Structures are given as C-alpha cells and as structure tokens.
CSV table of C-alpha atoms in Angstrom, one decimal:
chain,number,residue,atom,x,y,z
A,56,UNK,CA,-0.1,0.0,0.1
A,57,UNK,CA,1.4,3.5,-0.8
A,58,UNK,CA,1.9,6.2,1.5
A,59,UNK,CA,-0.5,8.3,-0.2
A,60,UNK,CA,-3.3,5.8,0.0
A,61,UNK,CA,-2.4,5.2,3.6
A,62,UNK,CA,-2.7,9.0,4.4
A,63,UNK,CA,-6.1,8.8,2.3
A,64,UNK,CA,-7.7,6.2,4.4
A,65,UNK,CA,-6.4,7.6,7.5
A,66,UNK,CA,-8.2,10.8,6.8
A,67,UNK,CA,-11.0,8.8,6.1
A,68,UNK,CA,-11.1,7.0,9.2
A,69,UNK,CA,-10.4,10.3,11.4
A,70,UNK,CA,-13.2,12.0,9.4
A,71,UNK,CA,-15.8,9.2,10.1
A,72,UNK,CA,-16.0,8.4,6.2
A,73,UNK,CA,-14.2,5.1,6.0
A,74,UNK,CA,-15.7,2.4,4.4
A,75,UNK,CA,-13.4,-0.3,4.8
A,76,UNK,CA,-14.1,-3.5,6.1
A,77,UNK,CA,-10.4,-3.7,7.5
A,78,UNK,CA,-10.8,-0.7,9.6
A,79,UNK,CA,-12.3,-1.0,13.1
A,80,UNK,CA,-14.2,2.4,12.6
A,81,UNK,CA,-15.3,1.7,8.9
A,82,UNK,CA,-18.6,1.9,8.0
A,83,UNK,CA,-19.2,-0.4,4.8
A,84,UNK,CA,-22.5,-0.6,3.1
A,85,UNK,CA,-25.1,-2.7,4.6
A,86,UNK,CA,-25.3,-5.3,1.9
A,87,UNK,CA,-21.7,-6.0,2.3
A,88,UNK,CA,-21.8,-6.4,6.1
A,89,UNK,CA,-24.7,-8.4,6.0
A,90,UNK,CA,-23.2,-11.8,4.9
A,91,UNK,CA,-20.5,-11.4,7.3
A,92,UNK,CA,-22.4,-10.4,10.3
A,93,UNK,CA,-24.8,-13.6,9.8
A,94,UNK,CA,-21.3,-15.6,9.5
A,95,UNK,CA,-20.4,-14.7,13.1
A,96,UNK,CA,-24.0,-15.1,14.2
A,97,UNK,CA,-24.0,-18.7,12.9
A,98,UNK,CA,-20.6,-19.5,14.2
A,99,UNK,CA,-21.6,-18.1,17.7
A,100,UNK,CA,-25.3,-19.7,18.1
A,101,UNK,CA,-24.5,-22.9,19.2
A,102,UNK,CA,-22.0,-21.7,21.8
A,103,UNK,CA,-24.6,-19.3,23.3
A,104,UNK,CA,-27.4,-21.9,23.4
A,105,UNK,CA,-25.2,-24.8,25.0
A,106,UNK,CA,-24.4,-23.7,28.5
A,107,UNK,CA,-27.8,-22.8,29.2
A,108,UNK,CA,-29.3,-26.1,28.0
A,109,UNK,CA,-26.6,-28.1,30.1
A,110,UNK,CA,-27.2,-26.0,33.2
A,111,UNK,CA,-30.9,-26.6,33.0
A,112,UNK,CA,-30.8,-30.2,32.5
A,113,UNK,CA,-28.4,-30.4,36.0
A,114,UNK,CA,-30.7,-28.1,37.7
A,115,UNK,CA,-33.7,-29.7,36.9
A,116,UNK,CA,-35.3,-27.0,35.3
A,117,UNK,CA,-39.0,-26.8,33.9
A,118,UNK,CA,-39.6,-26.6,30.2
A,119,UNK,CA,-40.6,-22.6,30.9
A,120,UNK,CA,-37.2,-22.3,32.8
A,121,UNK,CA,-35.0,-23.9,30.0
A,122,UNK,CA,-36.8,-21.4,27.5
A,123,UNK,CA,-36.0,-18.9,29.8
A,124,UNK,CA,-32.4,-19.4,30.4
A,125,UNK,CA,-31.9,-20.2,26.5
A,126,UNK,CA,-33.5,-16.8,25.5
A,127,UNK,CA,-31.7,-14.5,28.2
A,128,UNK,CA,-28.6,-16.0,27.3
A,129,UNK,CA,-28.9,-15.1,23.6
A,130,UNK,CA,-30.2,-11.7,24.6
A,131,UNK,CA,-27.3,-11.0,27.0
A,132,UNK,CA,-24.6,-12.4,24.4
A,133,UNK,CA,-25.9,-9.4,22.1
A,134,UNK,CA,-26.0,-7.0,24.3
A,135,UNK,CA,-22.5,-8.0,25.8
A,136,UNK,CA,-21.1,-7.9,22.3
A,137,UNK,CA,-22.6,-4.5,21.1
A,138,UNK,CA,-21.4,-3.1,24.7
A,139,UNK,CA,-17.8,-4.3,24.4
A,140,UNK,CA,-17.5,-2.9,20.7
A,141,UNK,CA,-18.5,0.9,21.5
A,142,UNK,CA,-17.7,0.7,25.2
A,143,UNK,CA,-18.8,3.1,28.2
A,144,UNK,CA,-16.3,4.9,30.0
A,145,UNK,CA,-13.6,2.6,31.0
A,146,UNK,CA,-15.8,-0.5,30.3
A,147,UNK,CA,-15.7,-2.2,27.2
A,148,UNK,CA,-12.7,-3.7,24.9
A,149,UNK,CA,-13.5,-1.8,21.9
A,150,UNK,CA,-12.1,-4.6,19.5
A,151,UNK,CA,-13.6,-6.6,17.1
A,152,UNK,CA,-14.7,-9.7,19.5
A,153,UNK,CA,-17.4,-11.4,20.3
A,154,UNK,CA,-18.4,-11.8,24.1
A,155,UNK,CA,-21.3,-13.9,25.3
A,156,UNK,CA,-22.4,-16.5,27.7
A,157,UNK,CA,-19.4,-18.5,28.3
A,158,UNK,CA,-18.8,-22.1,27.8
A,159,UNK,CA,-15.5,-22.2,29.9
A,160,UNK,CA,-17.7,-21.8,32.9
A,161,UNK,CA,-19.6,-24.8,32.3
A,162,UNK,CA,-17.8,-27.3,34.5
A,163,UNK,CA,-18.2,-25.2,37.5
A,164,UNK,CA,-21.7,-24.0,36.6
A,165,UNK,CA,-22.8,-28.0,36.7
A,166,UNK,CA,-20.9,-28.5,40.0
A,167,UNK,CA,-22.5,-25.6,41.9
A,168,UNK,CA,-26.0,-26.2,40.1
A,169,UNK,CA,-26.0,-30.0,41.2
A,170,UNK,CA,-25.5,-29.0,44.8
A,171,UNK,CA,-27.1,-25.7,45.3
A,172,UNK,CA,-29.6,-25.3,42.1
A,173,UNK,CA,-29.9,-22.1,39.6
A,174,UNK,CA,-30.3,-20.0,43.0
A,175,UNK,CA,-26.7,-20.9,43.8
A,176,UNK,CA,-25.2,-20.3,40.5
A,177,UNK,CA,-26.8,-17.0,40.4
A,178,UNK,CA,-25.5,-15.8,43.9
A,179,UNK,CA,-22.2,-17.2,43.2
A,180,UNK,CA,-22.0,-15.5,39.6
A,181,UNK,CA,-22.9,-12.0,41.6
A,182,UNK,CA,-19.8,-12.3,43.8
A,183,UNK,CA,-17.5,-13.8,40.8
A,184,UNK,CA,-18.6,-11.0,38.5
A,185,UNK,CA,-17.4,-8.3,41.2
A,186,UNK,CA,-14.1,-10.3,41.5
A,187,UNK,CA,-13.8,-10.0,37.5
A,188,UNK,CA,-13.8,-6.3,37.7
A,189,UNK,CA,-11.2,-6.0,40.5
A,190,UNK,CA,-9.0,-8.0,38.2
A,191,UNK,CA,-9.6,-5.8,35.5
A,192,UNK,CA,-8.8,-2.7,37.4
A,193,UNK,CA,-5.4,-4.2,38.4
A,194,UNK,CA,-4.6,-6.0,35.2
A,195,UNK,CA,-2.5,-2.6,34.3
A,196,UNK,CA,-0.4,-3.4,36.9
A,197,UNK,CA,0.2,-7.2,36.4
A,198,UNK,CA,0.2,-7.0,32.8
A,199,UNK,CA,3.9,-7.9,32.4
A,200,UNK,CA,3.1,-11.2,34.3
A,201,UNK,CA,1.1,-12.3,30.7
A,202,UNK,CA,3.8,-12.1,28.1
A,203,UNK,CA,3.1,-13.8,24.7
A,204,UNK,CA,4.6,-17.1,25.8
A,205,UNK,CA,1.9,-17.3,28.4
A,206,UNK,CA,-0.9,-15.9,26.2
A,207,UNK,CA,0.3,-17.6,23.3
A,208,UNK,CA,0.2,-21.1,25.3
A,209,UNK,CA,-3.4,-20.3,26.5
A,210,UNK,CA,-4.7,-19.5,22.8
A,211,UNK,CA,-2.7,-22.6,21.4
A,212,UNK,CA,-4.7,-24.8,24.0
A,213,UNK,CA,-8.1,-23.2,23.1
A,214,UNK,CA,-7.8,-23.9,19.4
A,215,UNK,CA,-6.5,-27.5,20.1
A,216,UNK,CA,-9.1,-28.2,22.8
A,217,UNK,CA,-11.8,-27.1,20.2
A,218,UNK,CA,-10.9,-29.9,17.8
A,219,UNK,CA,-13.2,-32.7,19.5
A,220,UNK,CA,-16.3,-30.5,19.6
A,221,UNK,CA,-15.7,-29.9,15.7
A,222,UNK,CA,-15.5,-33.6,15.2
A,223,UNK,CA,-18.5,-34.4,17.4
A,224,UNK,CA,-20.6,-31.6,15.7
A,225,UNK,CA,-19.4,-33.1,12.3
A,226,UNK,CA,-20.4,-36.8,13.3
A,227,UNK,CA,-24.0,-35.5,14.1
A,228,UNK,CA,-24.3,-34.0,17.3
A,229,UNK,CA,-22.3,-32.5,20.6
A,230,UNK,CA,-23.5,-35.6,22.7
A,231,UNK,CA,-21.8,-38.7,21.6
A,232,UNK,CA,-24.5,-40.7,22.7
A,233,UNK,CA,-27.1,-39.2,20.6
A,234,UNK,CA,-29.1,-41.8,18.3
A,235,UNK,CA,-27.5,-40.9,14.8
A,236,UNK,CA,-24.0,-40.2,16.1
A,237,UNK,CA,-21.6,-41.2,13.6
A,238,UNK,CA,-24.1,-41.8,10.8
A,239,UNK,CA,-22.1,-41.8,7.1
A,240,UNK,CA,-24.9,-39.2,6.3
A,241,UNK,CA,-23.9,-36.5,9.0
A,242,UNK,CA,-20.4,-37.0,7.5
A,243,UNK,CA,-21.5,-36.2,3.8
A,244,UNK,CA,-23.2,-33.2,4.9
A,245,UNK,CA,-19.9,-32.2,7.0
A,246,UNK,CA,-17.7,-32.9,4.2
A,247,UNK,CA,-19.7,-31.0,1.5
A,248,UNK,CA,-20.1,-28.2,4.0
A,249,UNK,CA,-16.4,-28.1,4.7
A,250,UNK,CA,-15.4,-28.3,1.0
A,251,UNK,CA,-17.6,-25.6,0.1
A,252,UNK,CA,-15.7,-23.3,2.7
A,253,UNK,CA,-12.4,-24.3,1.2
A,254,UNK,CA,-13.1,-23.5,-2.3
A,255,UNK,CA,-15.2,-20.2,-1.2
A,256,UNK,CA,-12.0,-19.3,0.8
A,257,UNK,CA,-9.4,-20.2,-1.6
A,258,UNK,CA,-10.9,-19.3,-4.8
A,259,UNK,CA,-13.7,-17.1,-4.2
A,260,UNK,CA,-13.5,-13.2,-4.8
A,261,UNK,CA,-14.7,-10.3,-3.0
A,262,UNK,CA,-17.4,-10.9,-0.5
A,263,UNK,CA,-17.6,-14.7,-1.3
A,264,UNK,CA,-14.2,-15.4,-0.3
A,265,UNK,CA,-14.6,-13.2,3.1
A,266,UNK,CA,-18.1,-14.8,3.6
A,267,UNK,CA,-16.6,-18.3,3.0
A,268,UNK,CA,-18.1,-19.9,6.3
A,269,UNK,CA,-21.6,-18.5,5.7
A,270,UNK,CA,-21.8,-19.8,1.9
A,271,UNK,CA,-20.5,-23.4,3.6
A,272,UNK,CA,-23.3,-23.3,5.9
A,273,UNK,CA,-25.9,-22.2,3.3
A,274,UNK,CA,-25.0,-25.1,1.0
A,275,UNK,CA,-25.0,-27.6,4.0
A,276,UNK,CA,-28.3,-26.1,5.2
A,277,UNK,CA,-29.9,-26.9,1.8
A,278,UNK,CA,-28.6,-30.4,1.5
A,279,UNK,CA,-29.8,-31.2,4.9
A,280,UNK,CA,-33.0,-29.6,4.1
A,281,UNK,CA,-33.0,-32.2,1.1
A,282,UNK,CA,-32.1,-35.2,3.0
A,283,UNK,CA,-34.7,-34.4,5.9
A,284,UNK,CA,-32.3,-33.6,8.8
A,285,UNK,CA,-33.8,-30.1,9.7
A,286,UNK,CA,-36.7,-30.0,12.4
A,287,UNK,CA,-38.9,-27.0,12.7
A,288,UNK,CA,-40.9,-28.3,15.7
A,289,UNK,CA,-38.9,-25.7,18.0
A,290,UNK,CA,-40.0,-23.0,15.6
A,291,UNK,CA,-43.6,-23.8,15.7
A,292,UNK,CA,-43.8,-23.9,19.5
A,293,UNK,CA,-41.6,-20.9,20.2
A,294,UNK,CA,-43.7,-17.4,21.0
A,295,UNK,CA,-42.9,-14.4,18.7
A,296,UNK,CA,-42.0,-12.0,21.5
A,297,UNK,CA,-40.8,-12.3,25.1
A,298,UNK,CA,-39.5,-9.3,27.5
A,299,UNK,CA,-36.6,-10.4,30.0
A,300,UNK,CA,-37.8,-9.8,33.7
A,301,UNK,CA,-35.7,-8.4,36.6
A,302,UNK,CA,-34.8,-11.5,39.2
A,303,UNK,CA,-36.7,-14.3,37.3
A,304,UNK,CA,-34.8,-16.4,39.7
A,305,UNK,CA,-33.9,-15.8,43.5
A,306,UNK,CA,-30.2,-15.6,44.6
A,307,UNK,CA,-28.5,-17.9,47.2
A,308,UNK,CA,-24.8,-17.5,48.7
A,309,UNK,CA,-22.9,-20.4,49.5
A,310,UNK,CA,-19.5,-20.3,50.4
A,311,UNK,CA,-18.4,-23.2,48.3
A,312,UNK,CA,-20.2,-22.1,45.3
A,313,UNK,CA,-18.7,-18.6,45.8
A,314,UNK,CA,-15.1,-20.2,46.0
A,315,UNK,CA,-15.6,-22.0,42.9
A,316,UNK,CA,-17.0,-19.2,41.0
A,317,UNK,CA,-14.2,-16.8,41.9
A,318,UNK,CA,-11.4,-19.1,40.8
A,319,UNK,CA,-13.2,-20.0,37.6
A,320,UNK,CA,-13.8,-16.1,36.9
A,321,UNK,CA,-10.1,-15.2,37.5
A,322,UNK,CA,-8.8,-18.4,35.2
A,323,UNK,CA,-11.4,-16.8,32.7
A,324,UNK,CA,-9.7,-13.5,32.9
A,325,UNK,CA,-6.2,-15.1,32.1
A,326,UNK,CA,-8.2,-16.8,29.1
A,327,UNK,CA,-9.7,-13.4,28.1
A,328,UNK,CA,-6.4,-12.1,27.6
A,329,UNK,CA,-5.3,-14.9,25.2
A,330,UNK,CA,-8.7,-14.2,23.0
A,331,UNK,CA,-8.3,-10.7,23.0
A,332,UNK,CA,-4.5,-10.9,22.2
A,333,UNK,CA,-5.5,-13.5,19.3
A,334,UNK,CA,-8.0,-11.0,17.9
A,335,UNK,CA,-5.2,-8.1,17.9
A,336,UNK,CA,-2.5,-10.4,16.4
A,337,UNK,CA,-4.5,-12.2,14.2
A,338,UNK,CA,-6.9,-9.8,12.8
A,339,UNK,CA,-5.2,-6.2,13.3
A,340,UNK,CA,-1.4,-7.5,13.1
A,341,UNK,CA,-0.5,-5.9,16.4
A,342,UNK,CA,-0.1,-6.3,20.3
A,343,UNK,CA,-3.2,-6.2,22.7
A,344,UNK,CA,-3.1,-2.5,24.5
A,345,UNK,CA,-3.2,-2.3,28.2
A,346,UNK,CA,-6.4,0.2,27.7
A,347,UNK,CA,-8.1,-2.4,25.6
A,348,UNK,CA,-7.4,-5.6,27.8
A,349,UNK,CA,-8.4,-3.4,30.9
A,350,UNK,CA,-11.7,-2.4,29.5
A,351,UNK,CA,-12.4,-5.8,28.3
A,352,UNK,CA,-11.7,-7.4,31.5
A,353,UNK,CA,-13.7,-4.5,33.3
A,354,UNK,CA,-16.5,-4.9,31.0
A,355,UNK,CA,-16.7,-8.9,31.1
A,356,UNK,CA,-17.1,-8.4,34.8
A,357,UNK,CA,-19.5,-5.8,34.9
A,358,UNK,CA,-21.8,-8.0,32.4
A,359,UNK,CA,-21.6,-11.1,34.4
A,360,UNK,CA,-22.6,-9.3,37.6
A,361,UNK,CA,-25.5,-7.5,35.8
A,362,UNK,CA,-26.3,-10.5,34.1
A,363,UNK,CA,-27.0,-12.6,37.4
A,364,UNK,CA,-30.0,-10.4,38.0
A,365,UNK,CA,-31.8,-11.4,35.1
A,366,UNK,CA,-31.0,-15.2,35.1
A,367,UNK,CA,-28.1,-15.2,32.3
A,368,UNK,CA,-25.0,-17.0,32.9
A,369,UNK,CA,-21.6,-15.5,33.0
A,370,UNK,CA,-20.2,-13.6,29.8
A,371,UNK,CA,-17.0,-13.8,28.5
A,372,UNK,CA,-14.9,-14.0,25.0
A,373,UNK,CA,-13.8,-17.5,25.3
A,374,UNK,CA,-16.7,-19.5,23.9
A,375,UNK,CA,-16.3,-17.6,20.8
A,376,UNK,CA,-13.1,-18.6,20.0
A,377,UNK,CA,-14.6,-19.7,16.7
A,378,UNK,CA,-15.4,-15.9,16.2
A,379,UNK,CA,-11.7,-14.7,16.8
A,380,UNK,CA,-10.8,-17.3,14.2
A,381,UNK,CA,-12.9,-15.7,11.6
A,382,UNK,CA,-11.5,-12.4,12.4
A,383,UNK,CA,-7.9,-13.7,12.0
A,384,UNK,CA,-8.8,-15.6,8.8
A,385,UNK,CA,-10.7,-12.7,6.9
A,386,UNK,CA,-8.9,-9.8,8.6
A,387,UNK,CA,-12.6,-8.2,8.6
A,388,UNK,CA,-12.4,-5.9,11.9
A,389,UNK,CA,-14.9,-3.0,11.2
A,390,UNK,CA,-17.1,-3.1,14.4
A,391,UNK,CA,-20.1,-2.5,12.1
A,392,UNK,CA,-19.9,-6.1,10.8
A,393,UNK,CA,-19.8,-7.9,15.0
A,394,UNK,CA,-22.5,-5.2,15.8
A,395,UNK,CA,-25.1,-6.0,13.3
A,396,UNK,CA,-24.3,-9.5,14.6
A,397,UNK,CA,-24.9,-8.5,18.2
A,398,UNK,CA,-28.4,-6.6,17.3
A,399,UNK,CA,-29.4,-10.0,15.6
A,400,UNK,CA,-28.9,-11.7,18.7
A,401,UNK,CA,-30.7,-9.2,20.8
A,402,UNK,CA,-33.8,-9.7,18.2
A,403,UNK,CA,-33.3,-13.3,18.8
A,404,UNK,CA,-33.4,-12.8,22.5
A,405,UNK,CA,-36.5,-10.9,22.3
A,406,UNK,CA,-38.0,-12.9,19.9
A,407,UNK,CA,-37.7,-16.8,20.8
A,408,UNK,CA,-39.2,-17.7,17.4
A,409,UNK,CA,-36.2,-15.9,15.7
A,410,UNK,CA,-33.8,-17.8,17.7
A,411,UNK,CA,-35.5,-21.1,17.3
A,412,UNK,CA,-35.0,-20.7,13.7
A,413,UNK,CA,-31.4,-20.2,14.0
A,414,UNK,CA,-31.1,-23.4,16.0
A,415,UNK,CA,-32.5,-25.3,13.1
A,416,UNK,CA,-29.0,-25.7,11.7
A,417,UNK,CA,-27.8,-29.1,12.0
A,418,UNK,CA,-24.5,-29.8,13.9
A,419,UNK,CA,-22.8,-31.5,11.0
A,420,UNK,CA,-23.1,-28.2,8.9
A,421,UNK,CA,-21.8,-26.3,12.1
A,422,UNK,CA,-19.0,-28.8,12.3
A,423,UNK,CA,-17.8,-28.7,8.8
A,424,UNK,CA,-18.2,-24.8,8.7
A,425,UNK,CA,-16.2,-24.2,11.7
A,426,UNK,CA,-13.6,-26.7,12.1
A,427,UNK,CA,-11.2,-24.6,9.9
A,428,UNK,CA,-11.6,-21.7,11.8
A,429,UNK,CA,-10.3,-23.9,15.2
A,430,UNK,CA,-7.2,-24.4,13.0
A,431,UNK,CA,-6.9,-20.6,12.4
A,432,UNK,CA,-7.1,-20.2,16.4
A,433,UNK,CA,-4.2,-22.6,16.8
A,434,UNK,CA,-2.0,-20.9,14.2
A,435,UNK,CA,-2.9,-17.8,16.0
A,436,UNK,CA,-1.7,-19.1,19.2
A,437,UNK,CA,1.7,-19.9,17.5
A,438,UNK,CA,1.7,-16.6,16.0
A,439,UNK,CA,1.7,-15.4,19.5
A,440,UNK,CA,4.2,-17.7,20.8
A,441,UNK,CA,7.0,-16.9,18.5
A,442,UNK,CA,6.7,-13.2,19.2
A,443,UNK,CA,9.0,-14.3,22.1
A,444,UNK,CA,12.3,-16.3,22.0
A,445,UNK,CA,12.0,-19.9,21.7
A,446,UNK,CA,14.6,-20.3,24.3
A,447,UNK,CA,14.9,-23.4,26.4
A,448,UNK,CA,13.0,-21.7,29.2
A,449,UNK,CA,9.9,-20.6,27.0
A,450,UNK,CA,9.8,-24.0,25.3
A,451,UNK,CA,9.8,-25.7,28.6
A,452,UNK,CA,6.7,-23.4,29.5
A,453,UNK,CA,4.9,-24.1,26.4
A,454,UNK,CA,5.9,-28.1,26.3
A,455,UNK,CA,4.8,-28.9,29.7
A,456,UNK,CA,1.5,-26.6,29.8
A,457,UNK,CA,0.4,-28.6,26.7
A,458,UNK,CA,1.5,-31.9,28.1
A,459,UNK,CA,-0.4,-31.4,31.5
A,460,UNK,CA,-3.3,-29.7,30.1
A,461,UNK,CA,-4.2,-31.9,27.1
A,462,UNK,CA,-2.7,-35.1,29.2
A,463,UNK,CA,-5.4,-34.8,31.8
A,464,UNK,CA,-8.3,-33.8,29.2
A,465,UNK,CA,-7.2,-37.0,27.4
A,466,UNK,CA,-7.2,-39.0,30.8
A,467,UNK,CA,-9.8,-37.5,33.3
A,468,UNK,CA,-9.7,-40.6,35.4
A,469,UNK,CA,-6.3,-39.6,36.7
A,470,UNK,CA,-7.6,-37.0,38.9
A,471,UNK,CA,-10.6,-38.9,39.7
A,472,UNK,CA,-9.5,-39.0,43.5
A,473,UNK,CA,-9.2,-35.0,43.8
A,474,UNK,CA,-11.9,-33.1,45.8
A,475,UNK,CA,-14.9,-32.6,43.4
A,476,UNK,CA,-14.4,-28.9,43.3
A,477,UNK,CA,-10.8,-29.1,42.3
A,478,UNK,CA,-11.5,-32.2,39.9
A,479,UNK,CA,-14.6,-30.0,37.9
A,480,UNK,CA,-12.1,-26.8,38.1
A,481,UNK,CA,-9.0,-28.7,36.3
A,482,UNK,CA,-10.6,-31.3,34.6
A,483,UNK,CA,-13.4,-29.7,32.8
A,484,UNK,CA,-11.4,-27.7,30.5
A,485,UNK,CA,-7.5,-28.1,29.8
A,486,UNK,CA,-7.5,-24.1,29.5
A,487,UNK,CA,-7.5,-23.7,32.9
A,488,UNK,CA,-4.7,-26.2,33.5
A,489,UNK,CA,-2.5,-24.6,30.5
A,490,UNK,CA,-3.2,-21.0,32.2
A,491,UNK,CA,-2.2,-22.2,35.6
A,492,UNK,CA,0.9,-23.9,34.2
A,493,UNK,CA,2.1,-21.3,32.2
A,494,UNK,CA,1.6,-18.6,34.5
A,495,UNK,CA,3.4,-20.3,37.4
A,496,UNK,CA,6.4,-21.3,35.4
A,497,UNK,CA,6.7,-17.8,33.7
A,498,UNK,CA,7.0,-16.5,37.2
A,499,UNK,CA,9.4,-19.1,38.8
A,500,UNK,CA,11.9,-20.0,36.1
A,501,UNK,CA,14.7,-17.6,35.6
A,502,UNK,CA,14.5,-15.1,32.8
A,503,UNK,CA,17.1,-16.4,30.1
A,504,UNK,CA,17.1,-15.5,26.7
A,505,UNK,CA,18.7,-17.1,23.7
A,506,UNK,CA,21.8,-15.3,24.1
A,507,UNK,CA,22.2,-16.0,27.5
A,508,UNK,CA,21.9,-19.7,27.2
A,509,UNK,CA,24.2,-19.4,24.3
A,510,UNK,CA,26.8,-17.9,27.1
A,511,UNK,CA,25.9,-20.6,29.4
A,512,UNK,CA,26.6,-23.5,27.0
A,513,UNK,CA,30.1,-21.5,26.2
A,514,UNK,CA,30.8,-21.4,29.6
A,515,UNK,CA,30.3,-25.1,30.0
A,516,UNK,CA,32.4,-25.9,27.2
A,517,UNK,CA,35.1,-23.6,28.1
A,518,UNK,CA,35.1,-25.4,31.8
A,519,UNK,CA,35.1,-28.7,29.9
A,520,UNK,CA,38.1,-27.6,27.9
A,521,UNK,CA,40.2,-26.2,31.1
A,522,UNK,CA,39.6,-29.3,32.8
A,523,UNK,CA,40.6,-31.3,29.8
A,524,UNK,CA,43.7,-29.3,29.5
A,525,UNK,CA,44.5,-29.6,33.1
A,526,UNK,CA,44.0,-33.2,33.0
A,527,UNK,CA,46.7,-33.3,29.7
A,528,UNK,CA,49.1,-31.2,31.5
A,529,UNK,CA,49.0,-33.6,34.7
A,530,UNK,CA,49.4,-36.6,32.5
A,531,UNK,CA,52.5,-35.0,30.6
A,532,UNK,CA,53.9,-34.0,34.0
A,533,UNK,CA,53.4,-37.7,34.9
A,534,UNK,CA,55.2,-38.6,32.0
A,535,UNK,CA,58.3,-36.6,32.4
A,536,UNK,CA,58.7,-37.7,35.8
A,537,UNK,CA,58.7,-41.3,34.5
A,538,UNK,CA,61.4,-40.3,32.0
A,539,UNK,CA,63.6,-38.6,34.5
A,540,UNK,CA,63.1,-41.4,37.1
A,541,UNK,CA,64.3,-43.9,34.2
C-alpha cells in the first residue's frame, strides 16, 4: 500500500467516512456487512445456547425455565457484544470480538448447580463478576506477568481443545450418545460443507471469499433440508415476543459455590487475555493494548454481574474463539460487522421464534463450517508464541503446559481421586490447567534469553576444555617424571 493511499484511508477514518471492512471504525455498506455478520452469528449461536441447555438439565429446570435460560442467554450475548464494541467510560474492550455466555464456566456451573441449584449459581456469579471487575482494574499493574509465551500458550490450547467439539458436531451431535451419532449421512453433510468453505475461501473473490463460512453453511443447510435432517418443531412452538424480567430466579449465597466461581472467573480473565491477544495479533497485526485489555476485563466483570440479576449465565469471549478465528482468517475488523451480529442476537433474544429458527441448523453443518476456524485459532496461538524467543525456558513453559493440560483432558480418570471442586475446575477444560501452568512457570523459572543460554553453554564448554587441558598437563607431567626416573 502506498503512503498516499495509507494517508487517504487514515484521513477517511478520522473524518468518520471510512467504508473499509478492514478498519475498526469503518462503516461499510449494509449489503457488504450482512453476510459477514450472519457468518459471525451462525458461528456463535451453538456456543450461546449450549451452556443454558446443559445447566437447565443439571438443575432440573422446567420447560418454561429452560426456554427462559436460553432466551436470556441469547439476549445477554447480543447486548454484551455491542457494549464491548462501543464501550462506556472505561468499560468495554472496543475490539472486533464477540462476547457472550461463556462455555468455559460450564464445568463449574454444573458442579455448583447440582448442589445448590440455579439460585446458588446466580448468587455465586454475582460475587464472581465483582471479582472480575477487581482483576480488570489491577491488570494494568500485573500485565507483565502475561507475556506472549503465556497468552500464546492459552490461545494454542484453546484451539487444540476445540477440535473434538468440531469432530463431534461433524459426526452429528455434541452428544456422543445421540441416536444418529457417527451416521455416514452426517459426515457427507459435514464434508460437503467443509469443501464449500475451502473452495469459497481459496478460489472465491470479494464478499464470497470473506463470507466463506456462511456460504458453506447455506450449502450444507440446503443439503440437510433435502435429506430431511432439519426439524422446525421448536420454531412452531416458540412465541414471537418475550421480554426479560428482573430477578426471574432468587439468589442464594453459599461459600463453596462462591469460592468455585471466583476461581473460574479469575482463570477466565487469563483466558480472555489470550482471546483478545489472538484478536489483535491475528486480525489487526499488533499486540493487545493495556487500555483494551483493562476495558475488556472490566466490561466482562460488569456484564457478568448485571447478567446474574436477569438469569443470564456468566459472560466471556472464550466461548467464541471460533469468531476470533473468523477475524484472524478474514481480517475483517469493522465493528459494524460484529455490531450487526450483536443486534441480531438481541432480536433473537426478544423473539424466541427467531432464535429457534437459527437453532435449526444441523450440527454437521456447524462442524464442517467451523473446523477450519478452530485451526486458525491454533495458528494464531503459534503466532503469539513466536513473538517471544523460543529459548529452552520458553519451550519448557509451552511444552509442559501442553503436556499437562491436554494429558489430563485425554485421561480425566487420572484426577478422579481429587476433591470434587478441584476435579471439576481442572478436569473440565484443559485451558484452566494450561493457564495455571504457564503463568506459574513464567514467574518461577529464571529469565534467560537465547543469548544468555548460548553464553551458558559456552561457559560450560570452556570449563570442560580447561578441565581437559589440566588433565592433559597432569598426564604430561607424570610422563616427564617417569622419563627422569628412568
């Protein structure tokens, strides 16, 4: 890009007249924005509705309560996303990222809900959200404790830990015990969707190229319709309009529940650092600014706190790593694109019928469309890692974090004897183990650069040489004495 072109675009941005998809403040035309927004919407919808469905089953919620939890989760995700895109005072990341009800909390929510019900969850969530606000305020003073080697490790594990979800979706369901799980017809739909995404992304031009995922979803959806894999039962039964109410559930405060929620909220804050870093590195080709990180964590804590009063579960950006991957893959960072997706979520939250329509997309279509995105998240993590020197120290941090987190995730029975709270905390998601391990090792291990390690090896080599020379000299002296004695 020429200096003249760059200056012209910068003037347009400052004047508020930029129409670029690749400018955060750009205001592209609606027809350009629409398919890209729908792409984000379809990528996030499964992650939004899954946590309330799981929690509803654990707490024994009625059908009405289950629908309410899903509705308010969708609405909260839309509001949260728009809030973070534009921000209020010091609150809000002001980055091209999707925020909403977080899947990373599910293991803890399940543990708390099984013992204390939805009332115990919301009470603990209120305190956990306040804790996140405190973390957000002090993060500017401890930011140095989360260098690229730590944030990159977390993002890398996020990407790697999502692969099994994509494969389960491609096989037909998030539940491996589902009746049609693994049916070849599911794989046919998933592979057709995946191939469509690849063809559109690699051979398409303009909007088609940037909207590769939604193109794949449309093709996969039409194929699913022809095969009879789409059900509209939920759409027919859903009402047109439903307005959320304040305090639909009571709150209860239990020490064990609060402790669990506070821990997972702090861990999620570390994960948010990784996701926001992945957004700026992958989509904007720069490091995350402290102001953006602070605003993101403060806003996340605020929305989590407020959500508890309406029955919405904790919010974060971690569930929507697939959206981070879309930003990294397309480089489309205009907040208008993501804001429109957020507005669609708000409409879906106010109109359960609209939301039910979105949920008719079969799992194989979602899996085939998003598996490439999960791969992009992994590569973004690697991009972050190589921003630090790959010294023996840093490779130890990354390698050990990966080994422990993915190893425990692969063999959860290894921690079966741990206390239930601890088992649910570290066994539910490898990201938690990776974050704790990388953070701790980065503090404990001595700081050594590649040059320091090279000097250390040179010193050891010189010591070995001196020892060898001394041994040779001693040998020569002994030989000379022997000659003289003779």
